[in-house]
Coordinates of C-alpha atoms and ligand atoms in Angstrom, one line a residue:
M1036 CA -11.1 -2.6 0.6
C1037 CA -12.5 0.9 1.2
G1038 CA -12.5 3.3 4.1
I1039 CA -15.2 3.3 6.7
V1040 CA -16.1 5.7 9.4
G1041 CA -18.9 6.0 12.0
Y1042 CA -19.7 8.8 14.5
V1043 CA -21.9 9.0 17.6
G1044 CA -21.7 12.0 19.9
S1045 CA -23.0 15.6 20.3
E1046 CA -21.6 17.2 17.1
A1047 CA -23.3 17.1 13.7
A1048 CA -22.3 13.8 12.3
L1049 CA -22.2 14.8 8.6
G1050 CA -19.1 17.1 9.0
V1051 CA -17.2 14.4 11.0
L1052 CA -18.0 11.7 8.5
V1053 CA -17.0 13.7 5.4
D1054 CA -13.8 14.9 7.0
G1055 CA -13.0 11.3 8.1
L1056 CA -13.7 10.0 4.5
H1057 CA -11.3 12.6 3.1
R1058 CA -8.6 11.2 5.4
L1059 CA -9.4 7.6 4.4
E1060 CA -9.5 8.3 0.7
Y1061 CA -6.2 6.6 0.2
R1062 CA -8.1 3.3 0.7
G1063 CA -10.3 3.8 -2.4
Y1064 CA -12.0 6.7 -4.2
D1065 CA -14.4 5.4 -6.8
S1066 CA -17.6 6.2 -5.0
A1067 CA -18.6 7.4 -1.5
G1068 CA -21.6 7.8 0.7
V1069 CA -22.9 8.7 4.1
A1070 CA -26.0 7.8 6.2
V1071 CA -27.3 9.6 9.3
V1072 CA -30.2 8.8 11.6
G1073 CA -32.5 11.8 11.4
D1074 CA -36.0 12.3 12.6
G1075 CA -37.0 8.6 13.0
A1076 CA -35.5 7.7 9.6
I1077 CA -32.2 6.9 8.0
E1078 CA -31.1 9.3 5.3
I1079 CA -28.5 8.2 2.8
E1080 CA -26.6 10.3 0.3
K1081 CA -24.2 8.5 -2.0
C1082 CA -22.7 8.8 -5.5
A1083 CA -20.0 7.6 -7.9
G1084 CA -16.8 9.7 -7.7
K1085 CA -14.5 10.9 -5.1
V1086 CA -15.2 12.1 -1.6
G1087 CA -15.1 15.7 -2.9
D1088 CA -18.1 14.8 -5.1
L1089 CA -20.0 13.4 -2.2
A1090 CA -19.1 16.5 -0.1
S1091 CA -20.6 18.8 -2.7
R1092 CA -23.8 16.7 -2.8
V1093 CA -24.1 16.7 0.9
D1094 CA -23.6 20.5 0.9
D1095 CA -26.1 21.1 -1.9
S1096 CA -28.8 18.7 -1.0
G1097 CA -30.1 16.3 0.2
I1098 CA -29.8 15.4 3.7
A1099 CA -32.4 17.1 5.8
A1100 CA -31.0 15.9 9.1
R1101 CA -28.1 18.2 9.2
A1102 CA -27.9 18.2 13.0
A1103 CA -28.0 14.3 13.2
T1104 CA -25.4 13.1 15.7
L1105 CA -25.2 9.5 14.6
G1106 CA -24.0 8.3 11.2
I1107 CA -21.7 6.2 9.0
G1108 CA -19.7 6.9 5.9
H1109 CA -17.7 5.0 3.3
T1110 CA -15.3 5.6 0.5
R1111 CA -15.2 2.7 -1.9
W1112 CA -12.7 0.7 -4.0
A1113 CA -15.0 -1.6 -6.0
T1114 CA -14.6 -5.4 -5.6
H1115 CA -18.1 -6.7 -6.4
G1116 CA -20.2 -4.5 -8.6
A1117 CA -19.2 -1.5 -10.7
P1118 CA -18.4 1.9 -9.1
T1119 CA -21.9 3.4 -9.4
G1120 CA -24.1 5.3 -7.1
I1121 CA -26.3 2.3 -6.4
N1122 CA -23.3 0.1 -5.5
A1123 CA -21.9 2.8 -3.3
H1124 CA -22.3 2.3 0.4
P1125 CA -24.1 2.7 2.8
H1126 CA -26.6 -0.1 2.0
S1127 CA -29.9 -0.5 3.7
D1128 CA -32.2 -3.5 4.4
C1129 CA -35.6 -3.9 2.9
T1130 CA -37.3 -2.0 5.7
G1131 CA -35.0 1.0 5.8
R1132 CA -34.5 0.4 9.5
I1133 CA -30.7 -0.1 9.3
A1134 CA -27.8 1.0 7.2
I1135 CA -24.3 -0.5 6.9
V1136 CA -20.9 0.3 5.6
H1137 CA -18.5 -2.6 4.9
N1138 CA -14.8 -3.0 4.1
G1139 CA -13.8 -6.5 3.0
I1140 CA -15.0 -9.3 0.7
I1141 CA -17.8 -11.8 1.4
E1142 CA -16.6 -15.0 -0.3
N1143 CA -19.9 -16.9 0.0
H1144 CA -21.9 -14.0 -1.4
R1145 CA -23.5 -16.0 -4.3
S1146 CA -25.2 -18.6 -2.1
L1147 CA -26.2 -16.0 0.5
A1148 CA -27.7 -13.7 -2.1
A1149 CA -29.6 -16.5 -3.7
A1150 CA -31.0 -17.6 -0.3
L1151 CA -31.9 -14.1 0.7
R1152 CA -33.8 -13.6 -2.6
E1153 CA -35.6 -16.8 -2.1
R1154 CA -36.7 -15.5 1.3
G1155 CA -38.1 -12.4 -0.4
H1156 CA -35.4 -9.8 0.1
D1157 CA -35.0 -7.1 -2.5
L1158 CA -31.3 -6.8 -3.2
K1159 CA -30.8 -3.5 -5.0
S1160 CA -27.1 -3.4 -5.7
A1161 CA -24.5 -5.8 -7.3
T1162 CA -22.3 -5.7 -4.2
D1163 CA -21.5 -8.5 -1.8
S1164 CA -21.8 -6.0 1.1
E1165 CA -25.5 -5.3 0.8
L1166 CA -26.2 -8.8 2.0
L1167 CA -25.0 -7.8 5.4
A1168 CA -27.9 -5.4 5.8
H1169 CA -30.4 -8.0 4.8
L1170 CA -28.9 -10.6 7.1
L1171 CA -29.0 -8.2 10.0
E1172 CA -32.7 -7.4 9.1
E1173 CA -33.5 -11.0 9.6
G1174 CA -31.8 -11.1 13.0
L1175 CA -33.6 -8.0 14.1
S1176 CA -37.0 -9.3 13.0
E1177 CA -36.4 -12.4 15.1
G1178 CA -36.0 -10.2 18.2
R1179 CA -32.3 -10.0 18.5
S1180 CA -30.4 -6.8 19.3
L1181 CA -28.3 -5.3 16.6
S1182 CA -25.1 -6.5 18.2
E1183 CA -26.5 -10.1 18.7
A1184 CA -27.6 -10.0 15.0
A1185 CA -24.2 -8.8 14.0
L1186 CA -22.4 -11.6 15.8
E1187 CA -24.7 -14.1 14.1
V1188 CA -24.1 -12.6 10.7
L1189 CA -20.3 -12.9 11.3
G1190 CA -20.9 -16.6 11.7
E1191 CA -22.8 -16.8 8.4
V1192 CA -20.5 -15.0 6.1
E1193 CA -17.1 -16.2 4.9
G1194 CA -14.3 -13.7 4.2
S1195 CA -13.2 -10.4 5.6
V1196 CA -15.6 -8.0 7.3
A1197 CA -15.2 -4.7 8.9
M1198 CA -18.7 -3.3 9.2
V1199 CA -20.3 -0.4 11.0
T1200 CA -24.1 -0.3 11.2
I1201 CA -26.8 2.0 12.5
D1202 CA -30.3 1.4 13.6
R1203 CA -33.1 3.9 13.0
D1204 CA -34.8 2.7 16.2
D1205 CA -31.7 3.1 18.4
P1206 CA -30.2 6.5 17.5
G1207 CA -27.8 6.4 20.5
R1208 CA -25.2 4.0 19.2
L1209 CA -23.4 2.2 16.4
V1210 CA -22.5 -1.4 16.2
A1211 CA -19.1 -2.3 14.8
V1212 CA -17.9 -5.8 13.7
R1213 CA -14.4 -6.9 12.7
R1214 CA -12.8 -9.9 11.0
D1215 CA -9.6 -9.7 8.9
S1216 CA -10.2 -6.1 7.9
P1217 CA -9.0 -3.4 10.3
L1218 CA -11.4 -1.4 12.6
L1219 CA -10.6 1.0 15.4
V1220 CA -12.8 2.8 17.8
G1221 CA -11.8 6.2 19.2
I1222 CA -13.4 6.9 22.5
G1223 CA -13.9 10.7 23.3
S1224 CA -15.4 12.1 26.4
D1225 CA -18.9 12.4 24.9
S1226 CA -18.4 11.0 21.5
A1227 CA -16.9 8.0 19.7
V1228 CA -15.5 7.5 16.2
V1229 CA -15.2 4.1 14.5
A1230 CA -12.9 4.0 11.5
S1231 CA -10.7 1.9 9.3
D1232 CA -7.6 3.9 10.3
I1233 CA -6.3 6.3 12.9
P1234 CA -6.2 9.4 10.8
A1235 CA -10.0 9.6 10.7
I1236 CA -10.0 9.4 14.5
L1237 CA -7.2 11.6 15.8
E1238 CA -8.9 14.9 15.4
H1239 CA -11.5 13.7 17.9
T1240 CA -9.6 11.7 20.4
R1241 CA -6.3 9.9 21.1
R1242 CA -7.8 7.0 23.1
V1243 CA -8.2 4.2 20.6
V1244 CA -9.4 0.6 20.9
V1245 CA -8.1 -1.7 18.2
M1246 CA -10.8 -4.3 17.6
S1247 CA -9.6 -7.9 17.3
D1248 CA -10.8 -10.5 14.9
G1249 CA -14.2 -11.9 15.6
Q1250 CA -15.3 -9.1 17.9
V1251 CA -18.5 -7.0 17.9
A1252 CA -18.7 -3.7 19.6
E1253 CA -21.6 -1.5 20.8
V1254 CA -20.3 2.0 20.6
G1255 CA -22.0 5.0 22.3
P1256 CA -20.9 8.5 23.1
G1257 CA -17.7 8.0 25.2
E1258 CA -18.3 4.3 25.7
I1259 CA -17.7 0.9 24.1
T1260 CA -18.8 -2.6 25.0
V1261 CA -17.0 -5.4 23.2
F1262 CA -18.2 -8.9 22.7
A1263 CA -16.2 -11.9 21.7
S1264 CA -17.5 -14.3 19.0
D1265 CA -19.2 -16.5 21.7
G1266 CA -21.1 -13.4 22.9
A1267 CA -19.1 -13.0 26.1
K1268 CA -18.1 -9.5 27.2
V1269 CA -14.5 -8.6 26.7
A1270 CA -12.7 -6.0 28.8
V1271 CA -10.8 -3.6 26.6
E1272 CA -8.4 -0.8 27.5
P1273 CA -8.0 2.1 25.0
K1274 CA -4.5 2.8 24.0
E1275 CA -3.2 6.3 23.8
I1276 CA -1.9 7.4 20.4
N1277 CA 1.1 9.6 20.9
W1278 CA 1.9 10.7 17.4
D1279 CA 0.4 13.5 15.4
L1280 CA -1.1 13.7 12.0
Q1281 CA 1.0 15.6 9.6
S1282 CA -1.2 17.3 7.1
P1283 CA 0.5 16.9 3.8
E1284 CA 0.6 20.0 1.6
K1285 CA 1.7 20.3 -2.0
A1286 CA 4.2 23.0 -1.0
G1287 CA 4.1 24.7 -4.3
Y1288 CA 4.2 21.6 -6.5
P1289 CA 1.4 21.0 -8.9
D1290 CA 0.7 17.6 -7.4
F1291 CA 1.8 15.3 -4.6
M1292 CA 3.6 12.9 -6.9
L1293 CA 6.1 15.4 -8.1
K1294 CA 6.5 16.7 -4.6
E1295 CA 7.2 13.2 -3.3
I1296 CA 9.6 12.5 -6.1
H1297 CA 11.5 15.6 -5.0
E1298 CA 11.4 14.5 -1.4
Q1299 CA 13.4 11.3 -2.1
P1300 CA 16.7 12.7 -1.0
S1301 CA 15.3 13.5 2.4
A1302 CA 13.4 10.2 2.5
I1303 CA 16.6 8.3 2.0
R1304 CA 18.6 10.6 4.3
D1305 CA 16.0 10.2 7.1
T1306 CA 15.8 6.5 6.7
I1307 CA 19.6 6.0 7.1
R1308 CA 20.0 8.7 9.7
G1309 CA 21.5 7.4 13.0
R1310 CA 21.6 3.8 11.7
F1311 CA 25.3 3.9 10.9
E1312 CA 27.5 5.4 13.6
D1313 CA 31.0 5.1 14.7
G1314 CA 31.8 2.6 11.9
K1315 CA 28.9 0.3 12.9
L1316 CA 25.4 -0.3 11.8
R1317 CA 22.9 0.1 14.5
L1318 CA 19.5 -1.3 13.8
D1319 CA 18.3 -1.3 17.3
E1320 CA 14.8 -2.2 16.2
V1321 CA 15.9 -5.4 14.5
H1322 CA 18.8 -6.6 16.5
G1323 CA 16.8 -8.7 19.0
D1324 CA 18.8 -11.7 19.3
E1325 CA 22.1 -11.6 17.3
G1326 CA 22.5 -15.4 17.9
F1327 CA 19.3 -15.9 15.9
L1328 CA 20.5 -13.7 13.1
R1329 CA 23.8 -15.5 12.9
N1330 CA 22.0 -18.8 12.4
I1331 CA 19.2 -17.9 10.0
N1332 CA 19.0 -20.6 7.4
K1333 CA 17.0 -18.5 4.9
I1334 CA 15.2 -15.2 4.4
V1335 CA 11.9 -14.9 2.7
V1336 CA 10.9 -11.4 1.6
V1337 CA 7.1 -11.0 1.1
A1338 CA 5.5 -7.9 -0.4
C1339 CA 3.1 -6.5 -3.0
G1340 CA 3.3 -4.0 -5.8
T1341 CA 6.1 -1.5 -5.6
S1342 CA 7.2 -2.9 -2.2
F1343 CA 7.8 -6.2 -4.0
H1344 CA 10.3 -4.5 -6.2
A1345 CA 12.1 -3.1 -3.2
G1346 CA 12.1 -6.7 -1.9
M1347 CA 13.8 -7.8 -5.2
V1348 CA 16.6 -5.3 -4.6
A1349 CA 16.9 -6.7 -1.0
K1350 CA 17.4 -10.2 -2.4
Y1351 CA 20.3 -9.1 -4.5
A1352 CA 21.9 -7.1 -1.6
I1353 CA 21.4 -9.7 1.1
E1354 CA 22.7 -12.6 -1.0
H1355 CA 25.6 -10.5 -2.2
W1356 CA 26.7 -9.0 1.1
A1357 CA 25.4 -11.3 3.8
R1358 CA 25.5 -14.6 1.9
I1359 CA 22.1 -15.8 3.2
P1360 CA 19.8 -17.5 0.7
V1361 CA 16.8 -15.2 0.0
E1362 CA 13.5 -16.2 -1.5
I1363 CA 11.1 -13.5 -2.6
D1364 CA 7.4 -14.0 -2.9
L1365 CA 4.3 -12.0 -3.7
A1366 CA 2.4 -11.9 -0.4
S1367 CA -0.7 -13.0 -2.2
E1368 CA 1.1 -16.2 -3.4
F1369 CA 3.2 -16.9 -0.3
R1370 CA 0.6 -18.3 2.1
Y1371 CA -1.1 -20.4 -0.5
R1372 CA 2.0 -22.2 -1.8
D1373 CA 2.8 -24.2 1.3
P1374 CA 6.2 -22.5 1.9
V1375 CA 8.9 -24.4 3.8
L1376 CA 9.7 -22.4 6.9
D1377 CA 10.9 -23.1 10.4
D1378 CA 12.2 -21.2 13.4
K1379 CA 15.5 -20.5 11.7
A1380 CA 13.8 -18.5 8.9
L1381 CA 13.5 -14.8 8.9
V1382 CA 10.6 -13.3 7.0
V1383 CA 10.9 -9.7 5.9
A1384 CA 7.5 -8.2 5.1
V1385 CA 7.8 -5.0 3.1
S1386 CA 4.9 -2.6 3.0
Q1387 CA 4.6 1.2 2.8
S1388 CA 1.3 1.2 4.5
G1389 CA 1.7 -1.8 6.8
E1390 CA -1.9 -2.5 6.1
T1391 CA -1.9 -4.5 2.8
A1392 CA -4.2 -7.4 3.5
D1393 CA -2.1 -10.0 1.7
T1394 CA 1.1 -8.9 3.4
V1395 CA -0.5 -8.8 6.8
A1396 CA -1.8 -12.3 6.3
A1397 CA 1.6 -13.4 5.1
C1398 CA 3.1 -12.1 8.4
R1399 CA 0.6 -14.0 10.4
Y1400 CA 1.1 -17.2 8.4
A1401 CA 4.9 -17.0 8.7
K1402 CA 4.6 -16.6 12.4
S1403 CA 2.3 -19.6 12.7
L1404 CA 5.1 -21.6 11.0
G1405 CA 7.5 -20.5 13.6
A1406 CA 9.5 -18.0 11.5
R1407 CA 10.5 -14.5 12.9
V1408 CA 9.0 -11.6 11.1
V1409 CA 10.6 -8.2 10.5
A1410 CA 8.3 -5.6 9.0
V1411 CA 9.7 -2.8 6.9
C1412 CA 7.0 -0.2 6.8
N1413 CA 6.4 3.5 6.7
V1414 CA 3.4 3.9 8.9
V1415 CA 4.0 3.8 12.7
D1416 CA 1.6 1.5 14.6
S1417 CA 0.2 0.0 11.4
S1418 CA -1.2 -3.5 11.5
M1419 CA 2.0 -5.0 10.2
A1420 CA 4.1 -3.1 12.7
R1421 CA 1.9 -4.6 15.5
E1422 CA 2.0 -8.2 14.1
A1423 CA 5.8 -8.3 13.4
D1424 CA 8.4 -9.4 15.9
A1425 CA 10.5 -6.3 14.9
V1426 CA 9.9 -3.2 12.7
L1427 CA 12.4 -1.4 10.6
Y1428 CA 10.6 1.9 9.8
T1429 CA 11.3 3.8 6.6
R1430 CA 11.1 7.4 7.4
A1431 CA 9.7 8.8 4.2
G1432 CA 6.9 10.8 5.8
P1433 CA 3.3 10.5 4.6
E1434 CA 3.0 9.6 1.0
V1435 CA -0.2 10.8 -0.7
G1436 CA 0.4 10.0 -4.4
V1437 CA -1.1 6.6 -5.0
A1438 CA 1.8 5.5 -7.1
A1439 CA 4.6 5.0 -4.6
T1440 CA 7.8 7.0 -5.2
K1441 CA 9.6 8.2 -2.1
T1442 CA 8.6 5.2 0.0
F1443 CA 10.1 2.9 -2.6
T1444 CA 13.5 4.6 -2.4
A1445 CA 13.3 4.7 1.4
Q1446 CA 12.4 1.0 1.4
M1447 CA 15.4 0.2 -0.8
A1448 CA 17.7 2.2 1.5
A1449 CA 16.2 0.4 4.6
M1450 CA 16.7 -3.0 3.0
E1451 CA 20.3 -2.1 2.0
L1452 CA 20.9 -1.2 5.6
L1453 CA 19.4 -4.5 6.7
A1454 CA 21.6 -6.4 4.3
L1455 CA 24.7 -4.7 5.6
Y1456 CA 23.6 -5.3 9.2
L1457 CA 23.3 -9.0 8.5
A1458 CA 26.7 -8.9 6.9
Q1459 CA 28.0 -7.2 10.0
V1460 CA 26.5 -9.8 12.4
R1461 CA 27.6 -12.7 10.3
E1462 CA 30.9 -11.2 9.4
S1463 CA 30.6 -11.9 5.8
L1464 CA 32.0 -8.4 5.0
S1465 CA 34.8 -6.7 6.9
S1466 CA 34.0 -3.6 8.9
H1467 CA 36.0 -1.6 6.4
E1468 CA 33.9 -2.8 3.5
I1469 CA 30.7 -2.1 5.4
G1470 CA 31.9 1.3 6.3
E1471 CA 32.7 2.1 2.6
I1472 CA 29.3 1.0 1.4
A1473 CA 27.5 2.8 4.2
T1474 CA 29.4 6.0 3.5
E1475 CA 28.5 5.7 -0.2
L1476 CA 24.9 5.1 0.7
G1477 CA 25.1 8.4 2.7
R1478 CA 26.1 10.2 -0.5
I1479 CA 23.2 9.0 -2.6
P1480 CA 20.6 11.7 -1.4
G1481 CA 23.0 14.5 -2.5
L1482 CA 23.4 12.8 -5.9
V1483 CA 19.7 12.5 -6.4
D1484 CA 19.1 16.1 -5.3
A1485 CA 21.8 17.4 -7.7
N1486 CA 20.2 15.6 -10.7
L1487 CA 16.5 16.0 -10.2
E1488 CA 16.2 19.1 -12.4
S1489 CA 18.2 17.6 -15.3
W1490 CA 16.2 14.3 -15.1
S1491 CA 13.0 16.3 -15.2
E1492 CA 14.1 18.1 -18.4
Q1493 CA 15.2 14.8 -19.9
A1494 CA 11.9 13.2 -19.0
K1495 CA 10.0 16.1 -20.6
R1496 CA 11.9 15.7 -23.8
A1497 CA 11.6 11.9 -23.8
S1498 CA 7.9 12.1 -23.2
Q1499 CA 7.5 14.5 -26.1
S1500 CA 9.3 12.1 -28.4
V1501 CA 7.8 8.8 -27.4
G1502 CA 4.7 9.7 -25.3
R1503 CA 2.4 8.7 -28.1
S1504 CA 3.6 5.1 -28.3
K1505 CA 1.3 2.4 -26.9
D1506 CA 3.8 -0.3 -25.9
F1507 CA 6.8 0.0 -23.6
F1508 CA 9.3 -2.5 -22.3
F1509 CA 11.6 -1.8 -19.5
L1510 CA 14.7 -4.0 -19.4
G1511 CA 17.4 -4.6 -16.8
R1512 CA 19.6 -7.3 -15.4
G1513 CA 20.9 -7.8 -11.9
V1514 CA 19.6 -5.0 -9.7
G1515 CA 18.6 -3.2 -12.9
Y1516 CA 15.8 -5.8 -13.2
P1517 CA 13.8 -4.6 -10.2
V1518 CA 14.3 -1.1 -11.5
A1519 CA 12.9 -2.1 -14.9
M1520 CA 9.9 -3.7 -13.1
E1521 CA 9.3 -0.6 -11.1
G1522 CA 9.7 1.7 -14.1
A1523 CA 7.1 -0.3 -16.0
L1524 CA 4.7 -0.4 -13.1
K1525 CA 4.9 3.4 -12.6
L1526 CA 4.2 4.0 -16.3
K1527 CA 1.2 1.7 -16.4
E1528 CA -0.2 2.9 -13.0
I1529 CA -0.4 6.6 -13.9
S1530 CA -0.4 6.7 -17.7
Y1531 CA -2.6 3.6 -18.5
L1532 CA -0.2 2.5 -21.2
H1533 CA 0.9 -1.0 -21.7
A1534 CA 4.3 -1.4 -20.1
E1535 CA 6.2 -4.5 -19.2
G1536 CA 9.3 -4.9 -17.0
Y1537 CA 11.5 -7.8 -18.0
A1538 CA 14.9 -9.3 -17.2
A1539 CA 16.8 -8.2 -20.3
G1540 CA 18.2 -11.7 -20.9
E1541 CA 14.7 -13.2 -21.0
M1542 CA 13.4 -11.1 -23.9
K1543 CA 14.7 -13.5 -26.4
H1544 CA 12.6 -16.3 -24.9
G1545 CA 9.3 -14.9 -26.2
P1546 CA 8.6 -11.2 -25.6
I1547 CA 11.0 -10.2 -28.4
A1548 CA 8.3 -11.4 -30.8
L1549 CA 6.4 -8.2 -29.8
V1550 CA 9.2 -5.9 -30.7
E1551 CA 8.7 -3.8 -33.9
P1552 CA 8.9 -0.2 -34.9
G1553 CA 6.8 1.9 -32.6
V1554 CA 7.6 -0.1 -29.5
V1555 CA 9.7 1.8 -26.9
V1556 CA 12.3 0.0 -24.9
V1557 CA 13.8 1.6 -21.8
V1558 CA 17.1 -0.1 -20.9
I1559 CA 18.7 0.2 -17.5
A1560 CA 22.3 0.1 -18.4
T1561 CA 24.3 1.7 -15.6
S1562 CA 27.6 0.2 -14.5
G1563 CA 27.7 -3.3 -13.1
H1564 CA 29.0 -6.7 -13.8
V1565 CA 26.3 -7.4 -16.4
K1566 CA 26.4 -4.1 -18.2
A1567 CA 28.0 -5.5 -21.4
K1568 CA 25.3 -8.1 -21.6
V1569 CA 22.5 -5.5 -21.1
L1570 CA 24.0 -3.5 -24.0
S1571 CA 23.9 -6.6 -26.2
N1572 CA 20.3 -7.0 -25.3
M1573 CA 19.7 -3.3 -26.2
Q1574 CA 21.2 -4.0 -29.6
E1575 CA 18.8 -6.8 -30.1
M1576 CA 15.9 -4.5 -29.5
K1577 CA 17.3 -1.8 -31.9
A1578 CA 17.9 -4.4 -34.6
R1579 CA 14.1 -5.1 -34.5
G1580 CA 13.2 -1.5 -34.9
A1581 CA 12.4 -0.5 -31.3
T1582 CA 13.0 3.1 -30.2
V1583 CA 15.5 2.7 -27.4
L1584 CA 15.8 4.9 -24.3
V1585 CA 18.8 4.2 -22.1
I1586 CA 19.5 5.0 -18.5
A1587 CA 23.3 5.2 -18.5
N1588 CA 26.1 6.7 -16.5
D1589 CA 27.3 10.2 -17.3
G1590 CA 30.0 10.0 -19.9
D1591 CA 29.2 6.4 -21.0
D1592 CA 29.3 7.3 -24.7
A1593 CA 29.1 3.7 -25.8
A1594 CA 25.7 3.3 -24.2
I1595 CA 24.4 6.8 -24.9
E1596 CA 25.3 6.9 -28.6
E1597 CA 23.7 3.6 -29.3
A1598 CA 20.3 4.8 -27.9
D1599 CA 17.7 7.1 -29.4
F1600 CA 17.5 8.9 -26.1
A1601 CA 19.5 8.9 -22.9
F1602 CA 18.9 9.6 -19.3
T1603 CA 22.3 10.2 -17.7
V1604 CA 22.9 9.4 -14.1
P1605 CA 26.0 9.5 -11.8
E1606 CA 27.9 6.3 -11.4
V1607 CA 27.6 4.5 -8.0
S1608 CA 28.3 1.0 -6.9
E1609 CA 26.1 -1.6 -8.5
M1610 CA 24.1 -2.6 -5.4
L1611 CA 23.2 1.0 -4.7
S1612 CA 22.4 2.0 -8.3
P1613 CA 18.6 1.3 -8.0
L1614 CA 18.3 4.2 -5.6
I1615 CA 19.4 6.5 -8.4
D1616 CA 18.3 4.7 -11.6
V1617 CA 14.6 4.5 -10.6
V1618 CA 14.2 8.3 -10.3
P1619 CA 14.4 9.1 -14.0
C1620 CA 11.9 6.2 -14.6
Q1621 CA 9.5 7.9 -12.1
L1622 CA 9.9 11.2 -13.9
F1623 CA 9.4 9.7 -17.3
A1624 CA 6.1 8.1 -16.2
Y1625 CA 5.1 11.3 -14.6
E1626 CA 5.7 13.4 -17.7
I1627 CA 3.9 10.9 -20.0
A1628 CA 0.9 10.9 -17.7
L1629 CA 0.8 14.7 -17.5
S1630 CA 1.0 14.9 -21.3
R1631 CA -2.0 12.6 -21.5
G1632 CA -3.9 14.9 -19.1
L1633 CA -4.2 12.3 -16.3
D1634 CA -4.6 12.7 -12.5
V1635 CA -1.2 11.4 -11.4
D1636 CA -2.1 11.5 -7.7
K1637 CA -5.3 9.4 -8.0
P1638 CA -5.0 7.1 -11.0
R1639 CA -8.1 5.2 -12.0
N1640 CA -8.9 1.8 -10.4
L1641 CA -6.1 2.0 -7.9
A1642 CA -5.9 2.7 -4.2
K1643 CA -3.1 3.6 -1.9
T1644 CA -3.7 0.8 0.5
V1645 CA -5.3 -2.5 -0.5
T1646 CA -7.0 -4.0 2.4
V1647 CA -8.7 -6.9 0.6
E1648 CA -7.1 -10.1 -0.5
Ligands
LIG373 C1 -1.3 -0.7 -3.8 C2 -0.6 0.6 -4.1 C3 0.8 0.4 -4.6 C4 1.6 -0.4 -3.5 C5 0.9 -1.7 -3.1 C6 1.5 -2.3 -1.9 O1 -1.5 -1.5 -4.9 O2 -1.3 1.3 -5.1 O3 1.5 1.6 -4.8 O4 2.9 -0.7 -4.0 O5 -0.5 -1.4 -2.8 O6 1.3 -1.5 -0.8 P1 2.1 -1.5 0.5 O7 1.4 -0.5 1.4 O8 2.0 -2.9 1.1 O9 3.5 -1.1 0.2

């Protein structure tokens, strides 16, 4: 995974690199490093910790070549090798002539490492990435140029590679290589920035070349030469990026997570804005060919993490309203299970970032089987937005907190709109019914807004009473099930406590064996056609000594009185209830994490965007 950046130009490279790494930290933050080409030598500074730790070291120390104008940087999310200083990138070859940064996974690293050791190379780290430096070293020693050597290395390694490399003996350029992990090159008038993502480039230039798989680029100040995998030169035309970076601020909140939880009303509002007008849903981005939408034989939703839970809600909504069979699959499973798809299938790929490697790969695979792909994502121009046949953007604004909150509610709102749109096209609901649901959806932001403060108070009290427990179950049925899954995920992501989301009816088939005094069970029991059954499941937990927290509708005394603690939420129609019910779960996780003194914005071991399989 990881974020990589490279600079060549007339400015001091160090500042550009550290600034770029700060902007890419969402891709990983367990260790970081930079390398610059100084006076006839490569200088490397790297350490375990976040980019801020690296920045202090760079300021205090270390690197003598402060005016160097060529360099590379990396912020890491460990795959092979612990997050230590030695394993941090950049990595160098045996001679110290070159340094590389890498984003991806080298699948045949064992055999390559063994062969390199046999040929006398001294591998210092436990990473797969370091091999690249040694393989390049061999190519150079045989008289190839750095880009020729890079092309050859790409043929030797299996797996995903985005790599930028510098050569002590050629301080005027970088070489960049891309396969399966993203890499972009910003071309300024007398500089160039290579990076995993646009935010690290935009400050320097808006002209960007998106490298394609299998390509190698020689990048100099203001210039780029691209080679295809057969070594032939490829003409490339930079594209103009016409959007601006919004620099997210905490706006008075103690952290981004709380701010983003509070931004959910506007995230939902902005996502639905303009998409239901004059009694009709208008999803201009998706409509394409209504004939196709009328004849879809099935929909497959693919996603990872929190986005998968939004996809689960979509399954309930699409099947209920549009009467189209929906499968949902984890993107990491989808393409390896031999799915049955044809040109009548619609694949909906849900992803906040639009860069998750598994979901991007799932899109490509679905297209190769002839299916149409709609991406639901939050980042304009992301890889998935480019791959898909159509994009339904969530408009949640940039999300900084690693544990997704506002993008989740925005995704659910977008998917509910998609479900209603399909119902409109296929006439499975009357326009009156669609109008009523869409109008109610429009009221949800106001309801969330009106309740945020009281849920915060309830979450503080609940965390004081159960925050020391070690085991949590979140239970729900119907659309309460994805809410339970997401509630459990939030808690484990930011509080590092064991939490499981379960379909409430499934507890009796095994997990109930774990329930005893001290276990906390959070039950999603808002109104819906399965509420009575959820309440029976809640009794089963109580009977076995669990402490029960319920999420129930205001005034639902039967549910509230049976529980040890209640979060009360306004009643809305069943299909829309996840948009409300998940918010107290987010606040509950937040308060518990805070009470444990944890960094809610950057939880350990996680990354905002996961660009490895
Ligand atoms: C990472 C993040 C999760 C996110 C998942 C999917 O694991 O930490 O918060 O849900 O990736 O990301 P996506 O960008 O595809 O929604």
